[in-house]
Coordinates of C-alpha atoms and ligand atoms in Angstrom, one line a residue:
M279 CA 26.0 22.1 -12.7
T280 CA 24.8 18.8 -14.2
D281 CA 22.0 18.6 -16.7
T282 CA 20.6 15.0 -16.8
S283 CA 18.1 15.8 -19.5
A284 CA 16.9 13.0 -21.7
A285 CA 15.3 15.2 -24.4
P286 CA 14.6 18.9 -24.8
V287 CA 11.5 19.9 -23.0
P288 CA 8.8 21.5 -25.1
A289 CA 8.4 24.9 -23.5
P290 CA 4.7 25.7 -23.2
T291 CA 5.1 29.4 -24.0
D292 CA 1.8 29.5 -25.9
G293 CA 0.2 31.2 -22.9
D294 CA -2.7 28.6 -23.0
H295 CA -1.7 27.1 -19.7
E296 CA -1.9 29.0 -16.5
Y297 CA 0.5 27.9 -13.8
V298 CA 1.0 28.7 -10.2
L299 CA 4.3 28.7 -8.4
V300 CA 3.9 27.3 -4.9
L301 CA 6.7 28.1 -2.5
N302 CA 7.5 26.5 0.9
S303 CA 10.4 28.3 2.4
G304 CA 12.0 26.6 5.5
S305 CA 14.9 27.7 7.6
S306 CA 17.6 25.8 5.6
S307 CA 15.7 24.8 2.5
I308 CA 13.2 26.0 -0.1
K309 CA 10.8 23.6 -1.8
F310 CA 8.7 24.7 -4.7
Q311 CA 6.4 23.5 -7.5
V312 CA 5.1 25.0 -10.6
L313 CA 1.7 23.4 -11.3
D314 CA -1.6 23.7 -13.0
P315 CA -4.1 24.7 -10.4
R316 CA -6.9 23.2 -12.4
A317 CA -5.3 19.7 -12.4
D318 CA -7.0 17.0 -10.5
G319 CA -3.8 16.0 -8.5
T320 CA -3.3 12.6 -10.4
E321 CA -0.4 14.1 -12.5
P322 CA 2.9 15.1 -10.9
P323 CA 3.6 18.9 -10.9
Y324 CA 5.0 20.4 -14.0
I325 CA 8.2 21.5 -12.2
S326 CA 9.5 20.5 -8.7
G327 CA 12.4 22.4 -7.2
L328 CA 14.5 21.9 -4.1
V329 CA 17.1 24.3 -2.7
E330 CA 18.8 22.9 0.3
K331 CA 21.9 23.0 2.4
I332 CA 21.8 26.8 2.3
G333 CA 24.8 28.3 4.1
E334 CA 26.7 25.0 4.0
D335 CA 30.0 24.3 2.2
R336 CA 28.2 22.3 -0.5
G337 CA 24.7 23.4 -1.5
H338 CA 22.2 21.5 -3.4
I339 CA 19.6 22.7 -6.0
R340 CA 17.6 20.3 -8.0
I341 CA 15.0 21.1 -10.7
T342 CA 12.9 18.4 -12.1
T343 CA 10.5 18.6 -15.1
P344 CA 8.7 15.7 -16.7
D345 CA 11.6 15.4 -19.2
Q346 CA 14.7 16.7 -17.5
A347 CA 16.5 17.2 -14.3
M348 CA 19.3 19.7 -13.4
E349 CA 21.4 19.9 -10.3
D350 CA 23.9 22.4 -8.9
N351 CA 26.0 21.7 -5.8
R352 CA 27.8 25.0 -5.5
P353 CA 27.6 26.7 -2.1
I354 CA 24.5 28.8 -1.6
L355 CA 25.1 31.9 0.4
G356 CA 21.5 32.7 1.3
H357 CA 17.8 32.1 0.5
S358 CA 17.6 34.9 -2.1
V359 CA 20.7 33.6 -4.0
G360 CA 19.2 30.1 -3.9
L361 CA 15.9 31.0 -5.3
E362 CA 17.5 33.3 -8.0
R363 CA 19.8 30.5 -9.1
A364 CA 16.9 28.0 -9.1
F365 CA 14.9 30.3 -11.4
G366 CA 18.1 30.7 -13.6
M367 CA 18.3 26.9 -13.9
M368 CA 14.6 26.7 -14.9
S369 CA 15.3 29.4 -17.6
L370 CA 18.2 27.3 -18.9
L371 CA 15.8 24.4 -19.2
G372 CA 13.4 26.6 -21.1
V373 CA 10.8 26.7 -18.3
G374 CA 11.8 29.8 -16.4
P375 CA 9.1 32.0 -14.9
S376 CA 9.2 34.3 -17.9
D377 CA 8.8 31.3 -20.3
L378 CA 5.6 30.1 -18.5
N379 CA 2.3 31.8 -17.9
V380 CA 2.7 32.1 -14.1
V381 CA -0.5 33.8 -12.9
A382 CA 0.1 33.7 -9.2
V383 CA 2.5 32.6 -6.5
G384 CA 1.2 30.7 -3.4
H385 CA 3.2 30.8 -0.2
R386 CA 2.8 28.3 2.6
V387 CA 3.0 30.2 5.8
V388 CA 3.0 28.2 9.0
H389 CA 1.5 30.5 11.6
G390 CA -1.4 32.8 10.9
G391 CA -2.2 33.3 14.6
E392 CA -5.5 34.9 15.5
T393 CA -5.0 37.3 12.6
F394 CA -5.6 35.2 9.5
S395 CA -8.6 32.9 9.1
G396 CA -7.9 32.0 5.5
P397 CA -5.7 32.7 2.5
V398 CA -4.9 36.4 1.7
L399 CA -3.4 38.4 -1.1
I400 CA 0.0 39.6 0.1
D401 CA 0.8 43.3 0.4
R402 CA 3.1 45.3 2.7
D403 CA 0.5 45.3 5.5
V404 CA 0.1 41.5 5.3
I405 CA 3.9 41.0 5.5
R406 CA 4.0 43.3 8.6
R407 CA 1.2 41.3 10.2
I408 CA 3.0 37.9 9.5
K409 CA 6.1 39.5 11.1
D410 CA 4.1 40.3 14.2
L411 CA 3.4 36.6 14.5
V412 CA 7.1 35.6 14.6
P413 CA 7.1 35.1 18.4
L414 CA 4.5 32.3 17.9
A415 CA 6.5 30.6 15.3
P416 CA 10.1 31.7 15.7
L417 CA 11.6 29.0 13.5
H418 CA 9.0 29.0 10.7
N419 CA 7.6 32.5 10.1
P420 CA 10.9 34.3 9.5
A421 CA 11.8 31.8 6.8
N422 CA 8.3 32.1 5.2
I423 CA 8.6 36.0 5.2
D424 CA 12.1 35.6 3.6
G425 CA 10.5 33.5 0.9
I426 CA 7.7 35.9 0.3
E427 CA 10.1 38.9 0.0
N428 CA 12.5 37.1 -2.3
A429 CA 9.8 35.8 -4.6
R430 CA 8.1 39.2 -4.7
S431 CA 11.3 40.9 -5.8
L432 CA 11.9 38.2 -8.5
L433 CA 8.3 38.1 -9.7
P434 CA 6.9 41.6 -8.9
D435 CA 4.2 41.5 -11.5
V436 CA 2.1 38.6 -10.3
P437 CA -0.2 38.4 -7.3
H438 CA 1.3 36.6 -4.3
V439 CA -1.0 34.8 -1.9
A440 CA -0.3 33.5 1.7
V441 CA -2.0 30.3 2.7
F442 CA -1.7 29.5 6.5
D443 CA -1.2 26.1 8.0
T444 CA -3.4 27.3 10.9
G445 CA -6.2 28.8 8.8
F446 CA -8.6 25.8 8.7
F447 CA -8.6 25.7 12.5
H448 CA -9.4 29.3 13.0
T449 CA -13.0 28.4 13.7
L450 CA -12.4 25.8 16.4
P451 CA -15.0 26.2 19.1
P452 CA -13.7 27.9 22.2
A453 CA -14.0 24.8 24.3
A454 CA -11.5 23.0 22.0
A455 CA -9.3 26.1 21.3
R456 CA -8.8 27.4 24.9
Y457 CA -6.4 25.9 27.4
A458 CA -7.4 25.7 31.1
I459 CA -4.7 28.2 32.3
D460 CA -4.9 31.6 33.8
R461 CA -7.2 33.6 31.5
K462 CA -5.2 36.8 31.5
V463 CA -1.9 35.1 30.9
A464 CA -3.4 33.3 28.0
E465 CA -4.9 36.4 26.5
D466 CA -1.8 38.5 27.0
N467 CA 0.4 35.9 25.3
H468 CA -2.1 34.8 22.6
I469 CA -2.1 31.3 24.0
R470 CA -4.6 29.0 22.4
R471 CA -4.8 25.9 20.2
Y472 CA -4.1 27.1 16.7
G473 CA -3.6 23.7 15.0
F474 CA -1.4 23.0 11.9
H475 CA -1.5 20.9 8.7
G476 CA -4.8 22.7 8.1
T477 CA -4.4 22.8 4.3
S478 CA -3.9 19.1 4.2
H479 CA -6.8 18.3 6.6
E480 CA -9.1 20.6 4.6
Y481 CA -8.0 19.2 1.2
V482 CA -8.4 15.6 2.3
S483 CA -11.7 16.1 4.1
Q484 CA -13.2 17.8 0.9
Q485 CA -12.1 14.8 -1.2
V486 CA -13.8 12.5 1.3
A487 CA -17.1 14.2 1.0
G488 CA -16.8 13.7 -2.7
L489 CA -15.9 10.0 -2.3
L490 CA -18.9 9.5 -0.1
D491 CA -21.0 11.4 -2.7
R492 CA -22.5 13.5 0.2
D493 CA -22.9 17.1 1.0
P494 CA -19.8 18.1 3.1
A495 CA -22.3 19.8 5.5
D496 CA -23.6 16.4 6.5
V497 CA -20.3 14.5 7.1
R498 CA -18.7 13.9 10.4
Q499 CA -15.1 12.8 9.9
I500 CA -11.7 12.3 11.4
T501 CA -8.6 12.9 9.3
L502 CA -5.2 11.5 10.3
H503 CA -2.2 13.3 8.7
L504 CA 0.7 11.0 9.4
G505 CA 4.0 12.2 7.9
N506 CA 7.2 13.3 9.7
G507 CA 4.9 15.6 11.6
A508 CA 1.5 14.1 12.5
S509 CA -1.8 15.5 13.5
A510 CA -5.5 14.4 13.8
A511 CA -8.5 16.5 13.1
A512 CA -12.2 16.2 13.9
I513 CA -14.3 17.8 11.2
D514 CA -18.1 18.3 11.5
G515 CA -19.9 19.5 8.4
G516 CA -16.7 20.8 6.8
R517 CA -15.7 22.7 9.9
A518 CA -12.8 21.7 12.1
V519 CA -14.0 21.1 15.7
D520 CA -10.8 19.8 17.2
T521 CA -7.2 19.0 16.3
S522 CA -4.3 17.5 18.1
M523 CA -1.6 20.1 17.5
G524 CA -1.8 23.2 19.7
L525 CA -0.1 26.5 20.2
T526 CA 2.9 24.8 18.5
P527 CA 3.2 21.8 16.2
L528 CA 4.8 19.9 19.2
A529 CA 1.5 18.7 20.7
G530 CA -0.6 15.7 20.0
L531 CA 0.4 12.5 18.2
V532 CA 3.8 10.8 18.4
M533 CA 5.9 12.1 15.4
G534 CA 9.3 11.4 13.8
T535 CA 11.3 13.5 16.2
R536 CA 8.6 15.3 18.3
S537 CA 7.1 14.0 21.5
G538 CA 3.5 14.9 20.9
D539 CA 1.6 15.2 24.2
I540 CA 3.5 14.9 27.4
D541 CA 2.7 15.9 31.0
P542 CA 3.8 19.6 31.1
G543 CA 5.2 18.9 34.5
I544 CA 8.0 16.8 32.9
I545 CA 9.5 20.1 31.6
F546 CA 9.8 21.6 35.1
H547 CA 10.9 18.3 36.6
L548 CA 13.7 18.0 34.0
H549 CA 14.8 21.7 34.6
R550 CA 14.9 21.2 38.4
S551 CA 16.4 17.7 38.6
S552 CA 18.8 17.6 35.6
G553 CA 19.5 21.3 35.1
M554 CA 18.5 21.2 31.5
S555 CA 17.8 24.8 30.2
S556 CA 14.6 25.6 28.4
E557 CA 16.5 25.5 25.1
D558 CA 17.8 22.1 25.9
I559 CA 14.4 20.8 26.7
D560 CA 12.9 22.5 23.6
T561 CA 15.5 20.7 21.5
M562 CA 15.0 17.4 23.2
L563 CA 11.2 17.5 22.7
N564 CA 11.3 18.8 19.1
R565 CA 14.3 17.0 17.7
D566 CA 15.3 14.0 19.8
S567 CA 12.0 12.6 20.9
G568 CA 9.1 10.8 19.2
L569 CA 10.1 7.7 17.2
K570 CA 13.7 8.9 17.2
G571 CA 13.9 9.3 20.9
L572 CA 12.3 5.9 21.5
S573 CA 14.0 3.8 18.8
G574 CA 17.0 5.8 17.4
V575 CA 15.3 6.3 14.0
N576 CA 12.8 8.9 12.9
D577 CA 11.9 7.5 9.5
F578 CA 9.0 5.0 9.5
R579 CA 10.6 2.8 6.9
Q580 CA 13.7 2.5 9.0
L581 CA 11.6 1.8 12.0
Q582 CA 9.8 -1.0 10.2
E583 CA 13.2 -2.5 9.3
L584 CA 14.1 -2.5 12.9
I585 CA 10.8 -4.0 13.9
D586 CA 11.2 -6.8 11.3
A587 CA 14.6 -7.5 12.8
G588 CA 13.0 -7.9 16.2
D589 CA 14.3 -4.7 17.8
E590 CA 12.4 -4.3 21.1
D591 CA 12.8 -0.5 21.3
A592 CA 11.4 -0.2 17.8
I593 CA 8.4 -2.4 18.6
L594 CA 7.6 -0.4 21.7
A595 CA 7.9 2.9 19.7
Y596 CA 5.4 1.5 17.2
D597 CA 3.0 0.5 20.0
I598 CA 3.2 3.9 21.6
Y599 CA 2.6 5.6 18.2
V600 CA -0.5 3.4 17.7
H601 CA -1.8 3.8 21.3
Q602 CA -1.6 7.6 21.0
L603 CA -3.4 7.5 17.7
R604 CA -6.2 5.4 19.2
R605 CA -6.5 7.8 22.1
Y606 CA -7.2 10.7 19.7
L607 CA -9.4 8.6 17.5
G608 CA -11.6 7.5 20.4
S609 CA -11.9 11.0 21.8
Y610 CA -12.8 12.5 18.4
M611 CA -15.5 9.8 17.8
L612 CA -17.1 11.0 21.1
I613 CA -16.7 14.7 20.4
L614 CA -18.3 14.3 17.0
G615 CA -21.1 12.1 18.5
G616 CA -20.3 9.4 15.9
V617 CA -18.3 9.4 12.7
D618 CA -19.0 8.7 9.0
A619 CA -15.4 8.5 7.7
I620 CA -11.9 8.1 9.0
T621 CA -9.1 9.0 6.6
F622 CA -5.4 8.3 6.5
T623 CA -3.0 10.6 4.6
A624 CA 0.7 11.7 4.3
G625 CA 3.7 9.5 4.0
V626 CA 2.9 7.0 6.8
G627 CA -0.9 7.2 6.5
E628 CA -0.8 6.6 2.7
N629 CA 1.8 3.9 2.6
H630 CA 1.8 1.9 5.8
A631 CA -1.0 -0.7 5.8
G632 CA 0.0 -2.0 9.2
I633 CA -0.5 1.3 10.9
R634 CA -4.0 1.6 9.4
R635 CA -4.9 -2.0 10.5
D636 CA -3.5 -1.6 14.0
T637 CA -5.0 1.8 14.6
L638 CA -8.5 0.5 13.7
A639 CA -8.2 -2.9 15.2
R640 CA -11.1 -4.2 17.4
L641 CA -13.4 -1.3 16.5
E642 CA -16.1 -3.5 14.9
G643 CA -18.4 -2.6 17.8
F644 CA -18.0 1.0 16.8
G645 CA -19.0 0.3 13.2
V646 CA -15.4 0.3 11.8
E647 CA -14.4 -2.7 9.7
I648 CA -11.3 -2.7 7.6
D649 CA -11.1 -4.9 4.4
D650 CA -7.7 -6.5 4.7
A651 CA -7.3 -7.1 1.0
R652 CA -8.2 -3.5 0.1
N653 CA -6.0 -2.2 2.9
E654 CA -3.0 -4.3 1.8
D655 CA -3.3 -4.1 -1.9
P656 CA 0.2 -3.2 -3.1
E657 CA -1.1 -2.0 -6.4
A658 CA -3.6 0.5 -5.0
E659 CA -2.9 4.2 -5.3
G660 CA -4.9 7.4 -5.3
P661 CA -8.0 8.1 -3.1
R662 CA -9.6 4.8 -2.1
M663 CA -11.9 3.1 0.4
I664 CA -10.3 0.4 2.5
S665 CA -13.3 -0.5 4.7
T666 CA -15.7 -3.3 3.9
D667 CA -18.8 -2.4 1.9
D668 CA -20.9 -3.1 5.1
S669 CA -18.7 -1.0 7.4
R670 CA -20.9 1.7 8.9
V671 CA -17.9 4.0 9.2
K672 CA -16.1 4.3 5.9
V673 CA -12.3 4.3 6.0
F674 CA -10.3 6.0 3.3
V675 CA -6.7 6.5 2.2
V676 CA -6.5 9.9 0.4
P677 CA -3.1 11.2 -0.8
T678 CA -2.6 14.7 0.4
N679 CA -1.6 17.5 -2.0
E680 CA -1.0 20.7 0.0
E681 CA 0.7 22.3 -3.0
L682 CA -2.3 21.8 -5.3
A683 CA -4.6 23.2 -2.5
I684 CA -2.3 26.2 -2.2
A685 CA -2.2 26.7 -6.0
R686 CA -6.0 26.6 -6.1
Y687 CA -6.4 29.3 -3.4
A688 CA -3.7 31.4 -5.1
L689 CA -5.5 31.3 -8.4
D690 CA -8.8 32.0 -6.8
L691 CA -7.5 35.1 -5.0
A692 CA -5.6 36.3 -8.0
D693 CA -8.8 36.1 -9.9
G694 CA -10.5 38.3 -7.3
G695 CA -12.1 35.5 -5.3
E696 CA -12.6 35.5 -1.5
G697 CA -10.2 32.6 -0.8
Ligands
ADP1127 P1 6.5 15.4 5.6 O1 5.8 15.6 6.9 O2 8.0 15.7 5.7 O3 5.8 15.9 4.4 P2 5.8 12.8 4.5 O4 4.4 13.0 4.4 O5 6.6 12.6 3.2 O6 6.5 13.8 5.5 O7 6.0 11.4 5.4 C1 7.3 11.0 5.7 C2 7.2 9.7 6.5 O8 6.4 8.7 5.7 C3 8.5 9.0 6.8 O9 8.5 8.6 8.2 C4 8.5 7.9 5.9 O10 9.3 6.8 6.4 C5 7.1 7.5 5.7 N1 6.9 6.7 4.5 C6 7.0 7.1 3.3 N2 6.8 6.1 2.4 C7 6.6 5.0 3.2 C8 6.3 3.6 2.9 N3 6.2 3.1 1.7 N4 6.1 2.8 4.0 C9 6.1 3.3 5.3 N5 6.4 4.6 5.5 C10 6.6 5.4 4.5

């Protein structure tokens, strides 16, 4: 274990500060933050933790506070061992869960199915119902449940809250949520558009209403969450009316390794003509497609390096990415009957001025005018407008902060709110 501390951290054990632990448990990693749910998002979280390479020969745990960092590379047998060890490291740094006034734990849960329309306080029944949804998210929900159970046994005395990636899209109108397939097959198998990244789309869209200084009920907006995964949402008066991800997070925009929309007939054609199994095709579409399938790299910064070096596959991958974004943008402008704001968020959306420029190129006739200096300002950070003052449609960059949104929900429910 290495402690790279610069100075001892002053442990805020005075009980003045209320903190929320936000946990995001994946299949081979756990990410968490301890943060002040009343913060405005401009400060980094008080503690960030990462537990990864679970089950591998060499594990990796890293705890970062404003003053210190500590790492551990011993093997991690399982999720519960990893989380317990991470909490132990926090205690060594003087910021363990018992040193801080942790008032709630918020858990990111990927799939809430038709069951959960918003955040809920976790009890045995909620855990059982999240388990019932495992067939809809076989990779994600089991890891989320594991995280909930481990954290509840380590912190049994604070309320735990589940916040669902799908929750914001629970109210999609039926015309947007239903697929045109056999009705009974759809009903029996719970097939509908659920949508994902809901916490991010909701958080960002609320910020936009504030930036416009307008009542959210009067704002029609499109939010573009462009990270490793990517999705678009059309939001009318604070309510999601369409989104690009579907039953699974495979649908919609081109992503780092996921294909986004394809003709479903491709799957059957591949099965028949090349003998690929459904697992092979699933892996290909989820892990070896998108930017990676087209160019060999899934990370946008690496893609940009290839483009700068004149790599033709990378240039085409970029063009397909932008073309697909414009397809969604255009259809959402029509579905909303006009749009007041278009917002970019997540790693690519927040940082890549070229994607923003190219996605919105030649839309002056639709009232969208980017201000190049604002868009390309290397110093700019935080929520900001990048359209011209005269642009009828305002364009924003708003850093997402799903952890802060989850922490706020968790505090609210822990305090007896409705979520
Ligand atoms: P996740 O979906 O895993 O949360 P992020 O929101 O962190 O992902 O986004 C990751 C993507 O953002 C990667 O493709 C990364 O290359 C891209 N990205 C991050 N910083 C930049 C940057 N400065 N310029 C271009 N792309 C960036």
